[in-house]
Amino acid sequence: MENKKAYVITGPTSGIGYETALELAKHGTVILVGRSKEKLQQVEKTIQQAGQNAVSIVCDISDMTSVKHAAQKIIDLKLPLAGLLNNAGIMPQKATKSAQGWDMTFATNHLGTFALTEALAPYLSESANVVNIASAIEDPERKPAKIMGMKGGQYISAEASARGEWKKGGTKLAGIDAYATSKQCVLASTLAFSRENERLRFIAVEPGITAGTGLGAGDTPAFLRAIFGFIFRYMPPFSKYSSTPKKSAIVITKILTDTSNKTGIYFDEKGQPMRGSELAHDIKFQDRVVSETHALLAKYKIKLVAANER
Ligand SMILES: NC(=O)c1ccc[n+]([C@@H]2O[C@H](COP(=O)([O-])OP(=O)(O)OC[C@H]3O[C@@H](n4cnc5c(N)ncnc54)[C@H](OP(=O)(O)O)[C@@H]3O)[C@@H](O)[C@H]2O)c1
């Protein structure tokens, strides 16, 4: 494949990730990482029909063994990896377990993102951007979240999160504590990595309240989604924070392909720097999330050997 640059994107088969994959294809080869082979092939075909390059890697990001194999396959492609976009995410109402027996939301949103990043980091090009899709829902003080009765991340420890346990005093909305906590860990780890790793750039993005994606669609009644879609798009204060998959794709692609060496920044849906929760910006908390996540993942230590070293 004769493209100068390649970008890895997780969750390119729906919503924000799908639009971003199409947008990214204008900048280089897109390495599509998703759990459904059929859906990946469809996206790959769409990109190739536009005369651009894409390659698919099947991976269940909630399963650490699958992440390990996928990372190795990506490395074996030997493409110049100019960026990694950790976009795959879920927000189910019902708690289920991952392949390792961990809370599915925490495993998908935080552990999978963390494990893939660590596995690929040594193989990313110098100064490559690692962009993690966070969510403003992690911040208990964020206006739209507050109005909806959300209470932000409810972190006890990485082990407790993996067991699906959240601090008392969380929200009454099903699935939201798991989602907000996982995204708080995504943001905290992004900021910690940006301090620790001088070779790469680490950025978090809040894509905005984006109706019409698959997020929460699985077990949320269609009429409720339609009502919320309308409210989010047109009613203040929600409308101020709302976006569409296409708009988000443009903002995210600009950030992922940026070469100005920005690191440790959290961008909002308009591509402007924003603040997350006080806790996510607390260095002690960031370091605790990283060390506890390492300890949890230690069992699945992703030991990769470059193809040319085997
Ligand atoms: N929509 C919003 O309002 C909003 C707001 C803030 C943050 N976000 C974040 O934005 C990101 C994209 O969400 P979206 O709204 O575009 O939702 P979406 O349409 O449901 O897209 C989620 C993507 O993640 C993939 N995915 C889910 N579980 C996976 C797994 N175990 N392994 C591999 N891939 C998996 C999905 O694959 P399948 O196609 O196979 O399901 C899909 O491609 C998420 O991280 C989300 O948390 C969204």
Coordinates of C-alpha atoms and ligand atoms in Angstrom, one line a residue:
M1 CA 0.0 0.0 0.0
E2 CA 1.6 3.2 -1.1
N3 CA 0.2 5.8 1.3
K4 CA 2.5 8.0 3.2
K5 CA 0.5 7.9 6.4
A6 CA -1.8 5.4 8.2
Y7 CA -4.3 6.1 10.9
V8 CA -5.8 3.5 13.2
I9 CA -9.5 4.0 14.2
T10 CA -11.6 1.9 16.6
G11 CA -15.3 1.7 16.2
P12 CA -15.5 2.9 12.5
T13 CA -18.7 1.0 11.7
S14 CA -21.3 3.4 13.1
G15 CA -22.0 7.0 14.2
I16 CA -19.1 9.4 14.8
G17 CA -16.5 6.7 14.0
Y18 CA -18.0 5.9 10.6
E19 CA -18.0 9.5 9.5
T20 CA -14.5 10.0 10.9
A21 CA -13.1 7.0 9.0
L22 CA -14.4 8.5 5.7
E23 CA -12.9 11.9 6.6
L24 CA -9.6 10.3 7.7
A25 CA -9.3 8.4 4.4
K26 CA -8.6 11.7 2.7
H27 CA -5.3 11.9 4.7
G28 CA -4.0 8.4 4.4
T29 CA -4.7 4.7 4.8
V30 CA -7.3 4.0 7.4
I31 CA -6.9 0.9 9.6
L32 CA -10.4 0.1 10.6
V33 CA -10.6 -1.8 13.9
G34 CA -14.1 -3.2 14.8
R35 CA -15.9 -6.2 16.1
S36 CA -18.0 -7.1 13.0
K37 CA -16.2 -8.4 9.9
E38 CA -19.2 -7.7 7.7
K39 CA -19.6 -4.1 8.9
L40 CA -15.9 -3.5 8.5
Q41 CA -15.9 -4.8 5.0
Q42 CA -18.8 -2.4 4.1
V43 CA -16.8 0.6 5.4
E44 CA -13.7 -0.6 3.7
K45 CA -15.6 -0.9 0.4
T46 CA -17.1 2.6 0.7
I47 CA -13.6 4.1 1.2
Q48 CA -12.1 2.1 -1.6
Q49 CA -14.9 3.1 -4.0
A50 CA -13.9 6.7 -3.3
G51 CA -10.4 5.8 -4.5
Q52 CA -8.9 5.8 -1.0
N53 CA -7.2 3.1 1.1
A54 CA -8.5 1.1 4.0
V55 CA -7.7 -2.2 5.7
S56 CA -9.8 -4.0 8.3
I57 CA -8.8 -5.6 11.6
V58 CA -11.4 -7.6 13.5
C59 CA -11.2 -6.9 17.2
D60 CA -13.5 -7.0 20.2
I61 CA -12.0 -4.1 22.1
S62 CA -13.6 -5.3 25.4
D63 CA -11.6 -8.5 25.2
M64 CA -8.0 -8.1 26.1
T65 CA -6.9 -11.2 24.2
S66 CA -8.6 -9.9 21.1
V67 CA -6.9 -6.5 21.6
K68 CA -3.5 -8.2 21.9
H69 CA -4.0 -10.1 18.6
A70 CA -5.4 -7.1 16.8
A71 CA -2.4 -4.9 17.9
Q72 CA 0.0 -7.6 16.5
K73 CA -1.9 -7.6 13.2
I74 CA -1.7 -3.8 13.0
I75 CA 2.0 -3.9 13.7
D76 CA 2.5 -6.6 11.1
L77 CA 1.0 -4.4 8.4
K78 CA 4.2 -2.3 8.7
L79 CA 2.5 0.9 7.8
P80 CA 3.7 4.3 9.0
L81 CA 1.3 4.8 11.9
A82 CA 0.7 8.5 12.1
G83 CA -2.1 8.4 14.6
L84 CA -4.4 6.3 16.8
L85 CA -8.1 7.2 17.4
N86 CA -9.7 5.4 20.3
N87 CA -13.3 6.0 19.4
A88 CA -15.2 2.7 20.1
G89 CA -17.5 3.0 23.1
I90 CA -20.8 1.8 24.5
M91 CA -23.4 3.1 27.0
P92 CA -25.8 0.2 27.7
Q93 CA -28.5 0.4 30.3
K94 CA -28.0 -3.2 31.5
A95 CA -24.7 -4.3 33.0
T96 CA -23.1 -7.3 31.2
K97 CA -19.7 -9.0 31.5
S98 CA -16.7 -9.0 29.1
A99 CA -14.7 -12.1 28.1
Q100 CA -12.5 -11.5 31.1
G101 CA -15.6 -11.3 33.4
W102 CA -15.2 -7.5 33.7
D103 CA -17.9 -4.9 33.5
M104 CA -18.6 -4.6 29.8
T105 CA -18.8 -0.8 29.7
F106 CA -15.6 -0.3 31.7
A107 CA -13.8 -3.0 29.7
T108 CA -14.8 -1.5 26.3
N109 CA -14.5 2.2 27.0
H110 CA -11.4 2.3 29.3
L111 CA -9.6 -1.0 29.5
G112 CA -9.7 -1.7 25.7
T113 CA -8.6 1.9 24.9
F114 CA -5.8 1.7 27.5
A115 CA -4.6 -1.8 26.3
L116 CA -4.6 -0.9 22.6
T117 CA -2.8 2.3 23.3
E118 CA 0.0 0.6 25.3
A119 CA 0.4 -2.1 22.7
L120 CA 0.7 0.2 19.8
A121 CA 2.6 3.1 21.4
P122 CA 6.1 1.8 20.7
Y123 CA 5.1 1.3 17.0
L124 CA 3.5 4.7 16.4
S125 CA 5.6 7.2 14.5
E126 CA 7.6 9.9 16.3
S127 CA 5.1 12.7 17.5
A128 CA 2.1 10.7 16.4
N129 CA -1.2 11.8 17.9
V130 CA -3.2 9.4 20.2
V131 CA -6.8 10.8 20.3
N132 CA -9.2 9.4 22.9
I133 CA -12.9 10.0 22.7
A134 CA -14.0 11.0 26.2
S135 CA -17.3 12.4 27.3
A136 CA -18.3 15.4 29.3
I137 CA -20.6 13.2 31.3
E138 CA -17.7 12.4 33.5
D139 CA -17.9 15.9 35.0
P140 CA -20.6 16.4 37.7
E141 CA -20.5 20.1 37.2
R142 CA -21.2 20.1 33.4
K143 CA -24.5 21.9 32.8
P144 CA -26.4 19.5 30.5
A145 CA -25.3 16.4 32.6
K146 CA -26.3 18.2 35.8
I147 CA -29.8 19.0 34.5
M148 CA -30.3 15.4 33.5
G149 CA -29.4 14.2 37.0
M150 CA -26.0 12.8 36.2
K151 CA -23.4 12.8 38.9
G152 CA -20.1 12.3 37.0
G153 CA -17.6 9.5 37.5
Q154 CA -18.0 7.2 40.5
Y155 CA -14.5 5.7 40.7
I156 CA -13.6 3.5 43.6
S157 CA -10.7 1.6 42.0
A158 CA -9.9 0.0 38.7
E159 CA -10.6 -3.4 40.3
A160 CA -14.0 -2.2 41.7
S161 CA -14.9 -0.7 38.3
A162 CA -14.0 -4.0 36.6
R163 CA -16.4 -5.7 39.1
G164 CA -19.1 -3.2 38.1
E165 CA -19.0 -1.4 41.5
W166 CA -19.4 2.4 41.6
K167 CA -19.2 4.9 44.5
K168 CA -22.4 5.4 46.3
G169 CA -24.4 8.6 45.5
G170 CA -24.3 8.1 41.8
T171 CA -27.1 8.7 39.3
K172 CA -30.4 6.8 39.3
L173 CA -30.1 6.4 35.5
A174 CA -29.2 2.9 34.6
G175 CA -25.7 2.4 33.0
I176 CA -24.7 6.0 33.5
D177 CA -22.3 5.5 36.5
A178 CA -20.4 2.8 34.5
Y179 CA -20.3 5.1 31.4
A180 CA -19.2 8.2 33.3
T181 CA -16.6 6.4 35.3
S182 CA -15.1 4.7 32.3
K183 CA -14.9 8.0 30.5
Q184 CA -13.4 9.8 33.5
C185 CA -10.7 7.1 33.4
V186 CA -10.2 7.7 29.7
L187 CA -9.6 11.4 30.3
A188 CA -7.4 10.9 33.4
S189 CA -5.2 8.3 31.5
T190 CA -4.9 10.6 28.5
L191 CA -3.6 13.4 30.6
A192 CA -1.3 11.1 32.5
F193 CA 0.2 9.6 29.3
S194 CA 0.7 13.1 28.0
R195 CA 3.0 13.8 31.0
E196 CA 4.8 10.5 30.9
N197 CA 5.4 10.0 27.2
E198 CA 7.6 12.5 25.5
R199 CA 7.6 10.8 22.1
L200 CA 3.9 10.8 21.4
R201 CA 1.0 13.4 21.7
F202 CA -2.1 12.5 23.8
I203 CA -5.3 14.4 23.3
A204 CA -8.9 13.8 24.5
V205 CA -12.0 14.9 22.7
E206 CA -15.6 15.4 23.9
P207 CA -17.5 15.1 20.6
G208 CA -20.6 16.8 21.8
I209 CA -24.1 15.5 22.4
T210 CA -24.6 13.7 19.1
A211 CA -28.0 12.3 18.5
G212 CA -28.6 9.6 15.8
T213 CA -25.6 7.4 16.6
G214 CA -25.8 3.9 17.9
L215 CA -24.8 5.0 21.5
G216 CA -27.3 3.7 24.0
A217 CA -29.5 2.5 21.1
G218 CA -29.5 -1.2 21.9
D219 CA -31.6 -1.1 25.0
T220 CA -33.2 2.3 24.9
P221 CA -36.7 2.5 23.5
A222 CA -36.9 4.1 20.1
F223 CA -39.5 6.8 21.1
L224 CA -37.3 7.9 24.0
R225 CA -34.3 8.2 21.7
A226 CA -36.4 10.3 19.2
I227 CA -37.5 12.6 22.0
F228 CA -34.0 13.0 23.3
G229 CA -32.7 13.5 19.8
F230 CA -35.0 16.4 19.4
I231 CA -34.3 18.0 22.8
F232 CA -30.5 17.6 22.3
R233 CA -30.5 19.2 18.9
Y234 CA -32.9 22.1 19.4
M235 CA -33.4 23.0 23.0
P236 CA -31.1 25.1 25.1
P237 CA -28.9 24.5 27.0
F238 CA -28.4 21.1 25.2
S239 CA -28.3 22.6 21.7
K240 CA -25.2 24.6 22.7
Y241 CA -23.3 21.4 23.3
S242 CA -24.8 19.4 20.4
S243 CA -23.1 18.1 17.3
T244 CA -23.7 15.7 14.4
P245 CA -21.5 12.7 13.4
K246 CA -20.3 14.7 10.3
K247 CA -19.4 17.8 12.3
S248 CA -17.6 15.7 15.0
A249 CA -15.7 13.8 12.2
I250 CA -14.3 17.1 10.9
V251 CA -13.2 18.3 14.3
I252 CA -11.7 14.9 15.3
T253 CA -9.9 14.5 12.0
K254 CA -8.3 17.9 12.2
I255 CA -7.1 17.1 15.7
L256 CA -5.8 13.6 14.7
T257 CA -3.9 14.8 11.7
D258 CA -2.6 18.0 13.3
T259 CA 1.2 18.2 13.3
S260 CA 1.7 21.1 15.7
N261 CA 2.8 18.8 18.6
K262 CA 0.0 19.7 21.0
T263 CA -0.3 17.3 23.9
G264 CA -2.3 16.9 27.1
I265 CA -5.3 18.9 25.8
Y266 CA -9.0 18.2 26.1
F267 CA -11.0 19.6 23.2
D268 CA -14.7 20.2 23.0
E269 CA -17.1 19.5 20.1
K270 CA -16.0 22.7 18.4
G271 CA -12.3 21.9 18.7
Q272 CA -11.8 24.4 21.5
P273 CA -9.8 23.5 24.6
M274 CA -12.1 22.6 27.6
R275 CA -11.8 21.6 31.2
G276 CA -13.0 18.2 32.5
S277 CA -13.9 17.4 36.1
E278 CA -11.7 18.6 38.9
L279 CA -10.9 14.9 39.6
A280 CA -9.8 14.1 36.1
H281 CA -7.3 17.0 36.2
D282 CA -6.0 15.9 39.6
I283 CA -2.5 14.4 38.9
K284 CA -2.7 12.0 41.9
F285 CA -6.0 10.7 40.6
Q286 CA -4.6 10.3 37.0
D287 CA -1.6 8.4 38.3
R288 CA -3.8 6.2 40.5
V289 CA -6.0 5.3 37.5
V290 CA -2.9 4.5 35.4
S291 CA -1.2 2.3 38.0
E292 CA -4.4 0.5 39.0
T293 CA -5.2 -0.2 35.4
H294 CA -1.7 -1.5 34.8
A295 CA -2.1 -3.8 37.8
L296 CA -5.5 -5.1 36.5
L297 CA -4.1 -5.7 33.0
A298 CA -0.9 -7.2 34.2
K299 CA -2.4 -10.7 33.8
Y300 CA -3.0 -9.9 30.1
K301 CA 0.4 -8.2 29.7
I302 CA 0.6 -7.4 26.0
K303 CA 4.0 -8.5 25.0
L304 CA 4.6 -7.7 21.4
V305 CA 7.6 -8.5 19.3
A306 CA 8.0 -6.6 16.1
A307 CA 7.8 -8.8 13.0
N308 CA 11.5 -8.0 12.1
E309 CA 12.7 -9.1 15.5
R310 CA 11.1 -12.6 15.4
Ligands
LIG1 N1 -23.2 10.2 20.7 C1 -22.9 11.0 21.7 O1 -23.7 11.9 22.1 C2 -21.5 10.9 22.4 C3 -21.2 11.9 23.4 C4 -19.9 11.9 24.0 C5 -19.1 10.8 23.7 N2 -19.4 9.9 22.7 C6 -18.4 8.8 22.4 O2 -18.2 8.8 21.0 C7 -17.8 7.5 20.7 C8 -18.5 7.0 19.4 O3 -19.9 6.9 19.8 P1 -21.1 7.0 18.8 O4 -22.1 7.9 19.5 O5 -20.7 7.2 17.5 O6 -21.8 5.6 19.0 P2 -22.0 4.3 18.0 O7 -22.7 4.8 16.8 O8 -22.7 3.3 18.8 O9 -20.6 3.8 17.7 C9 -19.8 3.1 18.5 C10 -18.8 2.3 17.8 O10 -18.0 1.5 18.7 C11 -18.0 0.1 18.3 N3 -17.9 -0.8 19.4 C12 -18.7 -0.9 20.4 N4 -18.3 -2.0 21.2 C13 -17.2 -2.5 20.6 C14 -16.3 -3.6 20.9 N5 -16.5 -4.3 22.0 N6 -15.3 -3.8 20.1 C15 -15.1 -3.1 19.0 N7 -15.9 -2.0 18.6 C16 -16.9 -1.7 19.4 C17 -19.3 0.0 17.5 O11 -19.3 -1.2 16.7 P3 -20.6 -1.9 16.1 O12 -21.0 -1.1 14.9 O13 -20.2 -3.3 15.9 O14 -21.7 -1.7 17.2 C18 -19.3 1.3 16.8 O15 -18.5 1.2 15.6 C19 -17.9 6.6 21.9 O16 -16.7 6.5 22.6 C20 -18.9 7.4 22.7 O17 -18.8 7.1 24.1 C21 -20.6 9.9 22.1

